[in-house]
Structures are given as C-alpha cells and as structure tokens.
Amino acid sequence: MKPFTYERASSPAEAAAAAIQTPGAKFIAGGTNLLDLMKLQIETPTHLIDVNDLALDKIEPTSDGGLRIGALVRNTDLAADARVRRDYGVLARALLAGASAQLRNQATTAGNLLQRTRCPYFYDTNMPCNKRYPGSGCSAIGGYTRHHAIVGVSNDCIATHPSDMAVAMRVLDATVETVRPNGSLRTIPIADFHRLPGNTPHIENALEPGELITAVTLPKPVGGSHLYRKVRDRASYAFALVSVAAIVQRDGTGRFALGGVAHKPWRSETAEREMPRGANAVAARLIAGARTTHDNAFKVTLVERTLASVLAEAKG
Amino acid sequence: MTKFDPNRRNLLKATAVVAGGAVAAGRLTPEAEAAAVLQPAQSTEPATVNVLLRVNDTDHQVMIDPRTTLLDALRERLHLTGAKKGCDQGQCGACTVIVDGRRITSCLTLAVMQVGHDITTIEGLGTPKNLHPMQAAFVKHDGYQCGFCTPGQICSAVAMLEEVKAGIPSHVTADLNRPPQLTNAEFRERMSGNLCRCGAYSNIQDAIAEVAGVKS
C-alpha cells in the first residue's frame, strides 16, 4: 500500500468536508474492497477518513411506510432484518447470494453500492485499463471476456458491476441519500446512481467529489413474490455470470433487474410491459441490442433461461 | 495506558511535525508553510500511530504504520501467529478472527480501525491443555491435514454456529421468515468463505455437526 494518513470522522457533514479539503482522500467503512485495491495500488488514497463512528447503522421505518437503511448497516444485518426478510425478500436473497459470511459481516450498504468491478484487466496493473488509467485502452476488448458485460457496453469498457445487492435495490426503486461537502443533502434514485461506461468508465456513479452516502431508502413494500436467482461457476462465494432480481405480482405483472450483464444493475420498465407475452418476450426487450463477444455470447441464452425459470418459480 | 484517539486534531499534529521538517529543509515561504501544515504530507512516510488493541481479553499498546492490517498487527507485532496469511485478499478465510462476536477476514481491515473492538483469535478460543469444543472436534474428526487453514476454519465455525443461533439466514435457508436449521447444507454454504486445499471438508463438516449436536 502507498502511505496514507488516517482520521476518524465524527459527523457525516464533517467527513464530507474533510474529504474535499484533503486531496487524495477516501472514505473507508467495511474496507473489504478498498483495502484489497490499495494493496494492489489500484486505489492509492493519501488520506483515509474512517466513517465507522458515524451513527449510520440503523434500519428505521420511513413516514411513507418504507425503510431507511443507514449507510453503515452491514450486509449481514440488512439480510437478517425481520422487515427486510418479510417485505423485501428479493433484497435479503440478493445479499445472501453475495460474497462470504466473513465479508458480509464487514461490508456496508454504501460500500456495496460503491464496489469496483472485478474485471481481471482492471485488477492487472500491467495491462491498460480505461477505468484504472483513463485513456490507456481496454484490455478486455479482444481479451478473455467470459464474465464481461453484454448490454450498455462502450468501445472503452465492457466491465460489469459486481454487486448483487444493487440489483435488488434497482428492482425495489431504492433511493440513495447523501450529504455534500457544503453540508447540503440530496437524494439520487438508484436508476441514476450507477453510470454506463461511455468514454469515461472511470466515473462510475453520480456522486460528486467528497459527497458521502448516508442512507438508502426503500419505498413502502409492493408485495408480490420476491426472487433472486444467481447463476455462477460454483454454488457459493462467486460473482454472477447472470443474476435476476424479480418481483412478480398475482395479476401477472412484474419487475426484473439483471446482474452480471452490464456496468450497472440492468432494468427496463419497457421490457416489463412485455410480461403478458411471456418470459422470452421480456428477455428479448431487456437485452435488446446486446453486444456480445465470443466468450460471453452464452449470457444471452442464460438471461432468457434464467428469467423463464424465475417466472415459472414465481407462478409456483 | 492512553487509548488511541484518532481524531482530526491528532492527525494535524502528526502532519505538522512532518511538514515542519520539510519547511526547515526547503525554506518555504510563509504561505507555503501554512499550506503545508494544513495538508497531509505527500510522498512522505506517514507518522506511526499508537493504538490500543484488545485481543483475547488483553490490552496491547502498539505503535504501527496506519497501513498495517489487523492480520499483520496480530502476527508480526503481537506474535499471535494462529491466524494465517493465505491469500491476503479476503478469498481464503485463513485469517478469520472474531471481532465483537462476528467472524471477519483480518487481512481486509486495518488495525487502526479495530481500536475499541474486542478481538478473539484462535489463541483466545482454547489452549493445548484446554481445547475449545470445536478444536477438540476437529482433532477427533481429523478435520485437517496440513493445518494451515485450521485456525480460520475453527474461528469461522464457532462464530457460524452463533450466527445460526441468532437466526441469521443464509443463501440456502428455504424460508426467510423461519429460523434457519442446523443442516449440512447450511454448514457448507455458511463455511464457503474458508478454503481447504487439502480437501478435509467432509471431516470439517463432521466436526461442526458434532459441536452443533446434530447428525452429519
């Protein structure tokens, strides 16, 4: 790791202000992704602001019947919360499908949203990567791409977002709450939080410099059948090749988001209107315009079949 | 013994000392000197920090570089070499320790972040003459070959059974709204963060089942 100085922040606004005052500063919460990247010198903060003392570890009801999840709520605690298990099953299932128990005990809600891609070329500092070193080129394009994105890709980046939790939050229409360095608060719909790579794949989300996530809110429960199906190379502790988060209602309507196929959780409200025509119609619309490689073309079929399987299970 | 208080004032004090040295050597203008004091020193070794770590019910005061992971602090500074460095990236579980009752990978957290927390390592679970029931069960069921992953496996297994007891669900829990059961499928899923290159998994499962009081 490169040398850094360390401080513990005592309020969210103070943390955000400190981050903008100190060039090269980063927040640290669980640290499971950041420290890994710091050891490889992919992340090289000169100053760490530890936010673990901020009282952001509560899950509370909101006035409109939803839930407000503090940024520091650990993945384990979020998945185990009785309200989440009862009313937002897709979120509990997605969290439990991710990482290992040890990592879920450390990883936080905000950190999970902010985790970086596991593209092997992003991790290999000997190879060009537009995300790690803007303008250097993309080694994945033309390289080994079995795990890479098939929709929303650009000529500069075909990396995927690795989170399971974020896919469930997308289908739940969650909202990200933040505080900015000047102390002002704002809310960002999850759909607008993660960005497509375009020609700036190093800019991965809507956060401004120094802006700190304080919570993620879920709207009031929508009922229905909640499912999260993750297809991966081994039964546990692996990233998704394809995952489907679904909420299916008795009247035959449903919401779907995909993981493992794009630079962000992938959802299309237009595709959901195809529900009366069946799973294949939904899948076709959801991944319309897919740009695949020799290695990852199988993901198109995998999306169709996983979606069909999830719908069949939802109908019981 | 004073407890490490890593607040902003301490940080500024630490960087001021470093920046002060740079001023003397480089003859900075007063404006540059003021700026240097307010900014953390760049490309300079950071000041070491004094931390108080509570490990196995004993307080340890150590001066460390802030880059020191909890794993390195345990092994290299406190000489508690039970927790092993396998991958050093959170994938193998050999460094698993228990912090405030929760199992974590000690390679993916900094020692400075663990001030004020209760850390338990394999050395704190039992001793050769007074084994923890999970240690005894690993011996009885031959739950290891080379032994490298064993301290992590045992710390993980002990905390895992507490997680089941606390009702925390897993990926294989069929009904999220009912307490999870002590089954082999649950043990396998919940222990997936601990790898064993020797492949002693079935014996590890037998050891865990015995401690859990169920049939493997």
mmCIF file of N, CA and C in Angstrom, chain A residues 1-8 14 18 21-23 28-33 35-36 39-40 46-48 50 52 74 76-77 79-80 82 85-86 89 92-93 96-97 99-106 232 235-237, chain B residues 4 6-8 11 15 39-40 42 44-46 66-67 69 88-93 96 102-105 107-110 112-115 156 163 167-178 189-190 192-194:
data_model
loop_
_atom_site.group_PDB
_atom_site.id
_atom_site.type_symbol
_atom_site.label_atom_id
_atom_site.label_comp_id
_atom_site.label_asym_id
_atom_site.label_seq_id
_atom_site.Cartn_x
_atom_site.Cartn_y
_atom_site.Cartn_z
ATOM 1 N N MET A 1 0.837 -1.200 0.000
ATOM 2 C CA MET A 1 0.000 0.000 0.000
ATOM 3 C C MET A 1 0.868 1.244 0.000
ATOM 4 N N LYS A 2 0.372 2.293 -0.685
ATOM 5 C CA LYS A 2 1.015 3.601 -0.617
ATOM 6 C C LYS A 2 0.729 4.206 0.760
ATOM 7 N N PRO A 3 1.644 5.034 1.267
ATOM 8 C CA PRO A 3 1.400 5.639 2.579
ATOM 9 C C PRO A 3 0.149 6.528 2.581
ATOM 10 N N PHE A 4 -0.520 6.552 3.722
ATOM 11 C CA PHE A 4 -1.671 7.452 3.863
ATOM 12 C C PHE A 4 -1.770 7.867 5.325
ATOM 13 N N THR A 5 -2.456 8.964 5.536
ATOM 14 C CA THR A 5 -2.790 9.369 6.900
ATOM 15 C C THR A 5 -4.219 8.931 7.177
ATOM 16 N N TYR A 6 -4.584 8.913 8.434
ATOM 17 C CA TYR A 6 -5.848 8.308 8.841
ATOM 18 C C TYR A 6 -6.547 9.168 9.875
ATOM 19 N N GLU A 7 -7.846 9.315 9.701
ATOM 20 C CA GLU A 7 -8.627 10.006 10.735
ATOM 21 C C GLU A 7 -9.992 9.343 10.867
ATOM 22 N N ARG A 8 -10.603 9.557 12.034
ATOM 23 C CA ARG A 8 -11.972 9.088 12.224
ATOM 24 C C ARG A 8 -12.889 10.301 12.246
ATOM 25 N N GLU A 14 -18.982 16.592 8.575
ATOM 26 C CA GLU A 14 -17.548 16.790 8.821
ATOM 27 C C GLU A 14 -16.724 15.872 7.909
ATOM 28 N N ALA A 18 -14.110 17.170 5.189
ATOM 29 C CA ALA A 18 -12.713 16.735 5.266
ATOM 30 C C ALA A 18 -12.270 16.119 3.942
ATOM 31 N N GLN A 21 -11.464 18.838 1.477
ATOM 32 C CA GLN A 21 -10.320 19.665 1.883
ATOM 33 C C GLN A 21 -8.993 18.944 1.669
ATOM 34 N N THR A 22 -9.040 17.609 1.636
ATOM 35 C CA THR A 22 -7.810 16.836 1.574
ATOM 36 C C THR A 22 -7.715 16.133 0.228
ATOM 37 N N PRO A 23 -6.900 16.632 -0.683
ATOM 38 C CA PRO A 23 -6.785 15.953 -1.977
ATOM 39 C C PRO A 23 -6.310 14.510 -1.783
ATOM 40 N N ILE A 28 -13.469 5.278 4.273
ATOM 41 C CA ILE A 28 -13.387 3.820 4.462
ATOM 42 C C ILE A 28 -14.428 3.399 5.482
ATOM 43 N N ALA A 29 -15.152 2.321 5.164
ATOM 44 C CA ALA A 29 -16.175 1.795 6.091
ATOM 45 C C ALA A 29 -15.831 0.336 6.371
ATOM 46 N N GLY A 30 -16.363 -0.595 5.573
ATOM 47 C CA GLY A 30 -16.003 -2.001 5.763
ATOM 48 C C GLY A 30 -14.567 -2.260 5.322
ATOM 49 N N GLY A 31 -14.202 -1.663 4.207
ATOM 50 C CA GLY A 31 -12.826 -1.770 3.706
ATOM 51 C C GLY A 31 -12.549 -3.016 2.884
ATOM 52 N N THR A 32 -13.535 -3.895 2.729
ATOM 53 C CA THR A 32 -13.254 -5.188 2.085
ATOM 54 C C THR A 32 -12.848 -5.052 0.623
ATOM 55 N N ASN A 33 -13.343 -4.030 -0.057
ATOM 56 C CA ASN A 33 -12.941 -3.829 -1.446
ATOM 57 C C ASN A 33 -11.799 -2.820 -1.534
ATOM 58 N N LEU A 35 -9.414 -1.882 0.659
ATOM 59 C CA LEU A 35 -8.084 -2.319 1.116
ATOM 60 C C LEU A 35 -7.469 -3.306 0.141
ATOM 61 N N ASP A 36 -8.296 -4.158 -0.428
ATOM 62 C CA ASP A 36 -7.814 -5.092 -1.446
ATOM 63 C C ASP A 36 -7.196 -4.312 -2.607
ATOM 64 N N LYS A 39 -3.874 -2.578 -1.648
ATOM 65 C CA LYS A 39 -2.700 -3.472 -1.626
ATOM 66 C C LYS A 39 -2.122 -3.622 -3.024
ATOM 67 N N LEU A 40 -2.993 -3.605 -4.035
ATOM 68 C CA LEU A 40 -2.541 -3.758 -5.415
ATOM 69 C C LEU A 40 -2.166 -2.414 -6.039
ATOM 70 N N THR A 46 -4.253 9.110 -0.319
ATOM 71 C CA THR A 46 -3.194 9.620 0.550
ATOM 72 C C THR A 46 -3.733 9.877 1.952
ATOM 73 N N HIS A 47 -5.066 9.770 2.074
ATOM 74 C CA HIS A 47 -5.689 10.032 3.371
ATOM 75 C C HIS A 47 -6.962 9.191 3.471
ATOM 76 N N LEU A 48 -7.153 8.500 4.579
ATOM 77 C CA LEU A 48 -8.371 7.725 4.772
ATOM 78 C C LEU A 48 -9.226 8.373 5.863
ATOM 79 N N ASP A 50 -12.123 7.416 8.155
ATOM 80 C CA ASP A 50 -12.886 6.274 8.667
ATOM 81 C C ASP A 50 -14.251 6.784 9.118
ATOM 82 N N ASN A 52 -16.728 4.841 10.309
ATOM 83 C CA ASN A 52 -17.434 3.846 11.120
ATOM 84 C C ASN A 52 -18.034 4.386 12.419
ATOM 85 N N ARG A 74 -24.356 -3.303 8.097
ATOM 86 C CA ARG A 74 -23.590 -4.385 7.493
ATOM 87 C C ARG A 74 -24.503 -5.277 6.646
ATOM 88 N N THR A 76 -24.758 -8.422 6.481
ATOM 89 C CA THR A 76 -25.354 -9.485 7.302
ATOM 90 C C THR A 76 -26.592 -8.969 8.031
ATOM 91 N N ASP A 77 -26.461 -7.781 8.647
ATOM 92 C CA ASP A 77 -27.562 -7.242 9.438
ATOM 93 C C ASP A 77 -28.746 -6.843 8.564
ATOM 94 N N ALA A 79 -29.585 -8.286 5.671
ATOM 95 C CA ALA A 79 -30.238 -9.513 5.217
ATOM 96 C C ALA A 79 -31.015 -10.188 6.346
ATOM 97 N N ALA A 80 -30.572 -9.960 7.599
ATOM 98 C CA ALA A 80 -31.204 -10.636 8.736
ATOM 99 C C ALA A 80 -32.363 -9.830 9.320
ATOM 100 N N ALA A 82 -35.776 -8.467 10.204
ATOM 101 C CA ALA A 82 -37.072 -9.148 10.039
ATOM 102 C C ALA A 82 -37.944 -8.438 8.995
ATOM 103 N N ARG A 85 -36.594 -9.257 5.534
ATOM 104 C CA ARG A 85 -36.915 -10.642 5.164
ATOM 105 C C ARG A 85 -38.393 -10.794 4.792
ATOM 106 N N ARG A 86 -39.265 -10.067 5.510
ATOM 107 C CA ARG A 86 -40.708 -10.223 5.283
ATOM 108 C C ARG A 86 -41.180 -9.431 4.057
ATOM 109 N N GLY A 89 -37.983 -9.419 0.379
ATOM 110 C CA GLY A 89 -37.269 -10.692 0.281
ATOM 111 C C GLY A 89 -36.207 -10.704 -0.802
ATOM 112 N N ALA A 92 -33.002 -9.391 0.704
ATOM 113 C CA ALA A 92 -32.343 -10.344 1.610
ATOM 114 C C ALA A 92 -31.678 -11.453 0.794
ATOM 115 N N ARG A 93 -32.409 -11.962 -0.208
ATOM 116 C CA ARG A 93 -31.872 -13.055 -1.039
ATOM 117 C C ARG A 93 -30.626 -12.614 -1.816
ATOM 118 N N LEU A 96 -27.628 -12.363 0.530
ATOM 119 C CA LEU A 96 -27.131 -13.672 0.970
ATOM 120 C C LEU A 96 -26.456 -14.441 -0.159
ATOM 121 N N ALA A 97 -26.735 -14.037 -1.403
ATOM 122 C CA ALA A 97 -26.081 -14.689 -2.539
ATOM 123 C C ALA A 97 -24.691 -14.102 -2.798
ATOM 124 N N ALA A 99 -20.785 -12.736 -1.875
ATOM 125 C CA ALA A 99 -19.567 -12.856 -1.055
ATOM 126 C C ALA A 99 -19.615 -14.048 -0.096
ATOM 127 N N SER A 100 -18.893 -13.928 1.030
ATOM 128 C CA SER A 100 -18.871 -14.969 2.056
ATOM 129 C C SER A 100 -19.393 -14.346 3.346
ATOM 130 N N ALA A 101 -19.675 -15.199 4.339
ATOM 131 C CA ALA A 101 -20.198 -14.682 5.603
ATOM 132 C C ALA A 101 -19.238 -13.673 6.227
ATOM 133 N N GLN A 102 -17.930 -13.974 6.169
ATOM 134 C CA GLN A 102 -16.945 -13.050 6.751
ATOM 135 C C GLN A 102 -17.031 -11.670 6.093
ATOM 136 N N LEU A 103 -17.136 -11.660 4.768
ATOM 137 C CA LEU A 103 -17.183 -10.379 4.061
ATOM 138 C C LEU A 103 -18.506 -9.666 4.318
ATOM 139 N N ARG A 104 -19.609 -10.405 4.367
ATOM 140 C CA ARG A 104 -20.911 -9.765 4.643
ATOM 141 C C ARG A 104 -20.942 -9.159 6.041
ATOM 142 N N ASN A 105 -20.162 -9.735 6.968
ATOM 143 C CA ASN A 105 -20.096 -9.176 8.320
ATOM 144 C C ASN A 105 -19.377 -7.833 8.347
ATOM 145 N N GLN A 106 -18.506 -7.584 7.373
ATOM 146 C CA GLN A 106 -17.746 -6.332 7.332
ATOM 147 C C GLN A 106 -18.364 -5.326 6.365
ATOM 148 N N ARG A 232 -23.858 -18.907 -11.327
ATOM 149 C CA ARG A 232 -22.416 -18.660 -11.171
ATOM 150 C C ARG A 232 -21.636 -19.956 -11.375
ATOM 151 N N ALA A 235 -21.298 -23.101 -6.484
ATOM 152 C CA ALA A 235 -22.565 -22.949 -5.768
ATOM 153 C C ALA A 235 -22.558 -21.814 -4.766
ATOM 154 N N SER A 236 -21.381 -21.395 -4.330
ATOM 155 C CA SER A 236 -21.311 -20.355 -3.316
ATOM 156 C C SER A 236 -20.063 -19.512 -3.530
ATOM 157 N N TYR A 237 -20.117 -18.274 -3.051
ATOM 158 C CA TYR A 237 -18.940 -17.419 -3.000
ATOM 159 C C TYR A 237 -18.288 -17.234 -4.370
ATOM 160 N N PHE B 4 -5.738 5.242 22.016
ATOM 161 C CA PHE B 4 -5.523 5.979 20.774
ATOM 162 C C PHE B 4 -6.789 6.732 20.404
ATOM 163 N N PRO B 6 -7.889 8.694 17.402
ATOM 164 C CA PRO B 6 -7.507 9.115 16.052
ATOM 165 C C PRO B 6 -8.432 10.211 15.536
ATOM 166 N N ASN B 7 -8.390 11.370 16.134
ATOM 167 C CA ASN B 7 -9.259 12.436 15.641
ATOM 168 C C ASN B 7 -8.459 13.376 14.741
ATOM 169 N N ARG B 8 -9.148 14.365 14.218
ATOM 170 C CA ARG B 8 -8.539 15.244 13.228
ATOM 171 C C ARG B 8 -7.384 16.056 13.848
ATOM 172 N N LEU B 11 -4.299 14.080 13.918
ATOM 173 C CA LEU B 11 -3.792 13.925 12.557
ATOM 174 C C LEU B 11 -3.006 15.171 12.164
ATOM 175 N N THR B 15 0.905 15.526 11.107
ATOM 176 C CA THR B 15 1.399 16.008 9.820
ATOM 177 C C THR B 15 2.173 17.303 10.001
ATOM 178 N N GLN B 39 -2.115 20.563 5.024
ATOM 179 C CA GLN B 39 -2.265 19.395 4.150
ATOM 180 C C GLN B 39 -1.473 18.216 4.709
ATOM 181 N N PRO B 40 -2.038 17.006 4.567
ATOM 182 C CA PRO B 40 -1.231 15.851 4.946
ATOM 183 C C PRO B 40 0.017 15.797 4.072
ATOM 184 N N GLN B 42 2.622 14.788 1.543
ATOM 185 C CA GLN B 42 2.569 13.901 0.382
ATOM 186 C C GLN B 42 3.927 13.206 0.250
ATOM 187 N N THR B 44 5.553 11.174 1.771
ATOM 188 C CA THR B 44 6.386 11.049 2.956
ATOM 189 C C THR B 44 5.820 9.878 3.756
ATOM 190 N N GLU B 45 6.674 9.139 4.402
ATOM 191 C CA GLU B 45 6.169 8.058 5.249
ATOM 192 C C GLU B 45 5.247 8.663 6.301
ATOM 193 N N PRO B 46 4.043 8.131 6.470
ATOM 194 C CA PRO B 46 3.154 8.725 7.457
ATOM 195 C C PRO B 46 3.662 8.434 8.865
ATOM 196 N N PRO B 66 -0.091 3.212 9.812
ATOM 197 C CA PRO B 66 -1.541 3.065 9.584
ATOM 198 C C PRO B 66 -1.881 2.010 8.530
ATOM 199 N N ARG B 67 -0.898 1.652 7.688
ATOM 200 C CA ARG B 67 -1.166 0.654 6.645
ATOM 201 C C ARG B 67 -1.272 -0.767 7.190
ATOM 202 N N THR B 69 -2.453 -4.080 8.437
ATOM 203 C CA THR B 69 -3.743 -4.754 8.555
ATOM 204 C C THR B 69 -3.855 -5.364 9.943
ATOM 205 N N ASP B 88 -4.311 -13.043 1.457
ATOM 206 C CA ASP B 88 -4.212 -11.612 1.801
ATOM 207 C C ASP B 88 -5.177 -10.762 0.983
ATOM 208 N N GLN B 89 -6.247 -11.382 0.460
ATOM 209 C CA GLN B 89 -7.264 -10.592 -0.250
ATOM 210 C C GLN B 89 -8.681 -11.053 0.060
ATOM 211 N N GLY B 90 -8.857 -11.688 1.221
ATOM 212 C CA GLY B 90 -10.218 -11.993 1.668
ATOM 213 C C GLY B 90 -10.889 -13.161 0.982
ATOM 214 N N GLN B 91 -10.124 -13.948 0.233
ATOM 215 C CA GLN B 91 -10.764 -15.037 -0.509
ATOM 216 C C GLN B 91 -10.644 -16.401 0.169
ATOM 217 N N CYS B 92 -9.634 -16.594 1.009
ATOM 218 C CA CYS B 92 -9.371 -17.953 1.501
ATOM 219 C C CYS B 92 -9.862 -18.197 2.922
ATOM 220 N N GLY B 93 -10.001 -17.148 3.730
ATOM 221 C CA GLY B 93 -10.536 -17.316 5.087
ATOM 222 C C GLY B 93 -9.528 -17.776 6.121
ATOM 223 N N THR B 96 -9.295 -15.658 9.322
ATOM 224 C CA THR B 96 -10.542 -15.349 10.039
ATOM 225 C C THR B 96 -10.323 -15.223 11.540
ATOM 226 N N ARG B 102 -18.381 -11.350 15.768
ATOM 227 C CA ARG B 102 -18.586 -11.602 14.342
ATOM 228 C C ARG B 102 -17.285 -12.053 13.688
ATOM 229 N N ARG B 103 -17.358 -13.088 12.855
ATOM 230 C CA ARG B 103 -16.147 -13.526 12.139
ATOM 231 C C ARG B 103 -15.873 -12.577 10.972
ATOM 232 N N ILE B 104 -14.631 -12.186 10.830
ATOM 233 C CA ILE B 104 -14.222 -11.334 9.705
ATOM 234 C C ILE B 104 -12.859 -11.805 9.187
ATOM 235 N N THR B 105 -12.529 -11.359 7.984
ATOM 236 C CA THR B 105 -11.192 -11.654 7.461
ATOM 237 C C THR B 105 -10.268 -10.536 7.947
ATOM 238 N N CYS B 107 -7.354 -9.803 7.192
ATOM 239 C CA CYS B 107 -6.478 -9.198 6.179
ATOM 240 C C CYS B 107 -7.140 -8.014 5.497
ATOM 241 N N LEU B 108 -8.469 -7.896 5.617
ATOM 242 C CA LEU B 108 -9.176 -6.817 4.917
ATOM 243 C C LEU B 108 -9.702 -5.752 5.869
ATOM 244 N N THR B 109 -9.020 -5.572 6.991
ATOM 245 C CA THR B 109 -9.335 -4.451 7.859
ATOM 246 C C THR B 109 -8.018 -3.936 8.425
ATOM 247 N N LEU B 110 -7.971 -2.643 8.704
ATOM 248 C CA LEU B 110 -6.750 -2.054 9.259
ATOM 249 C C LEU B 110 -6.775 -2.165 10.775
ATOM 250 N N VAL B 112 -5.788 0.051 12.840
ATOM 251 C CA VAL B 112 -6.285 1.318 13.419
ATOM 252 C C VAL B 112 -7.809 1.371 13.443
ATOM 253 N N MET B 113 -8.452 0.609 12.555
ATOM 254 C CA MET B 113 -9.917 0.611 12.518
ATOM 255 C C MET B 113 -10.508 -0.254 13.626
ATOM 256 N N GLN B 114 -9.683 -1.066 14.282
ATOM 257 C CA GLN B 114 -10.203 -2.025 15.259
ATOM 258 C C GLN B 114 -9.980 -1.591 16.704
ATOM 259 N N VAL B 115 -9.542 -0.326 16.876
ATOM 260 C CA VAL B 115 -9.414 0.212 18.233
ATOM 261 C C VAL B 115 -10.815 0.270 18.853
ATOM 262 N N SER B 156 -14.081 -19.479 12.300
ATOM 263 C CA SER B 156 -15.253 -19.291 11.444
ATOM 264 C C SER B 156 -16.404 -20.181 11.910
ATOM 265 N N GLU B 163 -24.154 -17.464 14.581
ATOM 266 C CA GLU B 163 -24.997 -16.782 13.591
ATOM 267 C C GLU B 163 -26.296 -17.548 13.358
ATOM 268 N N GLY B 167 -30.352 -16.576 14.373
ATOM 269 C CA GLY B 167 -31.407 -16.528 13.358
ATOM 270 C C GLY B 167 -31.010 -15.855 12.057
ATOM 271 N N ILE B 168 -29.720 -15.652 11.851
ATOM 272 C CA ILE B 168 -29.265 -15.021 10.595
ATOM 273 C C ILE B 168 -29.421 -16.035 9.455
ATOM 274 N N PRO B 169 -30.156 -15.666 8.402
ATOM 275 C CA PRO B 169 -30.388 -16.636 7.320
ATOM 276 C C PRO B 169 -29.161 -16.778 6.411
ATOM 277 N N SER B 170 -29.197 -17.790 5.552
ATOM 278 C CA SER B 170 -28.132 -17.966 4.553
ATOM 279 C C SER B 170 -28.768 -18.146 3.185
ATOM 280 N N HIS B 171 -27.919 -18.236 2.185
ATOM 281 C CA HIS B 171 -28.373 -18.433 0.800
ATOM 282 C C HIS B 171 -29.227 -19.697 0.649
ATOM 283 N N VAL B 172 -28.979 -20.727 1.475
ATOM 284 C CA VAL B 172 -29.734 -21.978 1.311
ATOM 285 C C VAL B 172 -30.897 -22.100 2.295
ATOM 286 N N THR B 173 -31.131 -21.076 3.108
ATOM 287 C CA THR B 173 -32.275 -21.118 4.023
ATOM 288 C C THR B 173 -33.557 -21.035 3.187
ATOM 289 N N ALA B 174 -34.400 -22.080 3.273
ATOM 290 C CA ALA B 174 -35.551 -22.156 2.375
ATOM 291 C C ALA B 174 -36.584 -21.069 2.673
ATOM 292 N N ASP B 175 -36.885 -20.878 3.950
ATOM 293 C CA ASP B 175 -37.910 -19.903 4.330
ATOM 294 C C ASP B 175 -37.260 -18.790 5.136
ATOM 295 N N LEU B 176 -37.240 -17.595 4.554
ATOM 296 C CA LEU B 176 -36.561 -16.469 5.212
ATOM 297 C C LEU B 176 -37.258 -16.054 6.508
ATOM 298 N N ASN B 177 -38.514 -16.439 6.667
ATOM 299 C CA ASN B 177 -39.266 -15.974 7.821
ATOM 300 C C ASN B 177 -39.332 -17.004 8.945
ATOM 301 N N ARG B 178 -38.522 -18.070 8.835
ATOM 302 C CA ARG B 178 -38.419 -19.057 9.916
ATOM 303 C C ARG B 178 -36.956 -19.196 10.304
ATOM 304 N N GLU B 189 -22.796 -24.061 3.028
ATOM 305 C CA GLU B 189 -22.956 -22.709 2.479
ATOM 306 C C GLU B 189 -22.298 -21.677 3.389
ATOM 307 N N ARG B 190 -22.524 -21.794 4.672
ATOM 308 C CA ARG B 190 -22.034 -20.780 5.611
ATOM 309 C C ARG B 190 -20.511 -20.836 5.789
ATOM 310 N N SER B 192 -18.444 -21.373 3.247
ATOM 311 C CA SER B 192 -17.831 -21.278 1.913
ATOM 312 C C SER B 192 -16.709 -20.237 1.849
ATOM 313 N N GLY B 193 -16.605 -19.393 2.864
ATOM 314 C CA GLY B 193 -15.516 -18.417 2.887
ATOM 315 C C GLY B 193 -14.225 -18.960 3.473
ATOM 316 N N ASN B 194 -14.184 -20.251 3.783
ATOM 317 C CA ASN B 194 -12.956 -20.888 4.301
ATOM 318 C C ASN B 194 -12.552 -22.024 3.385
#
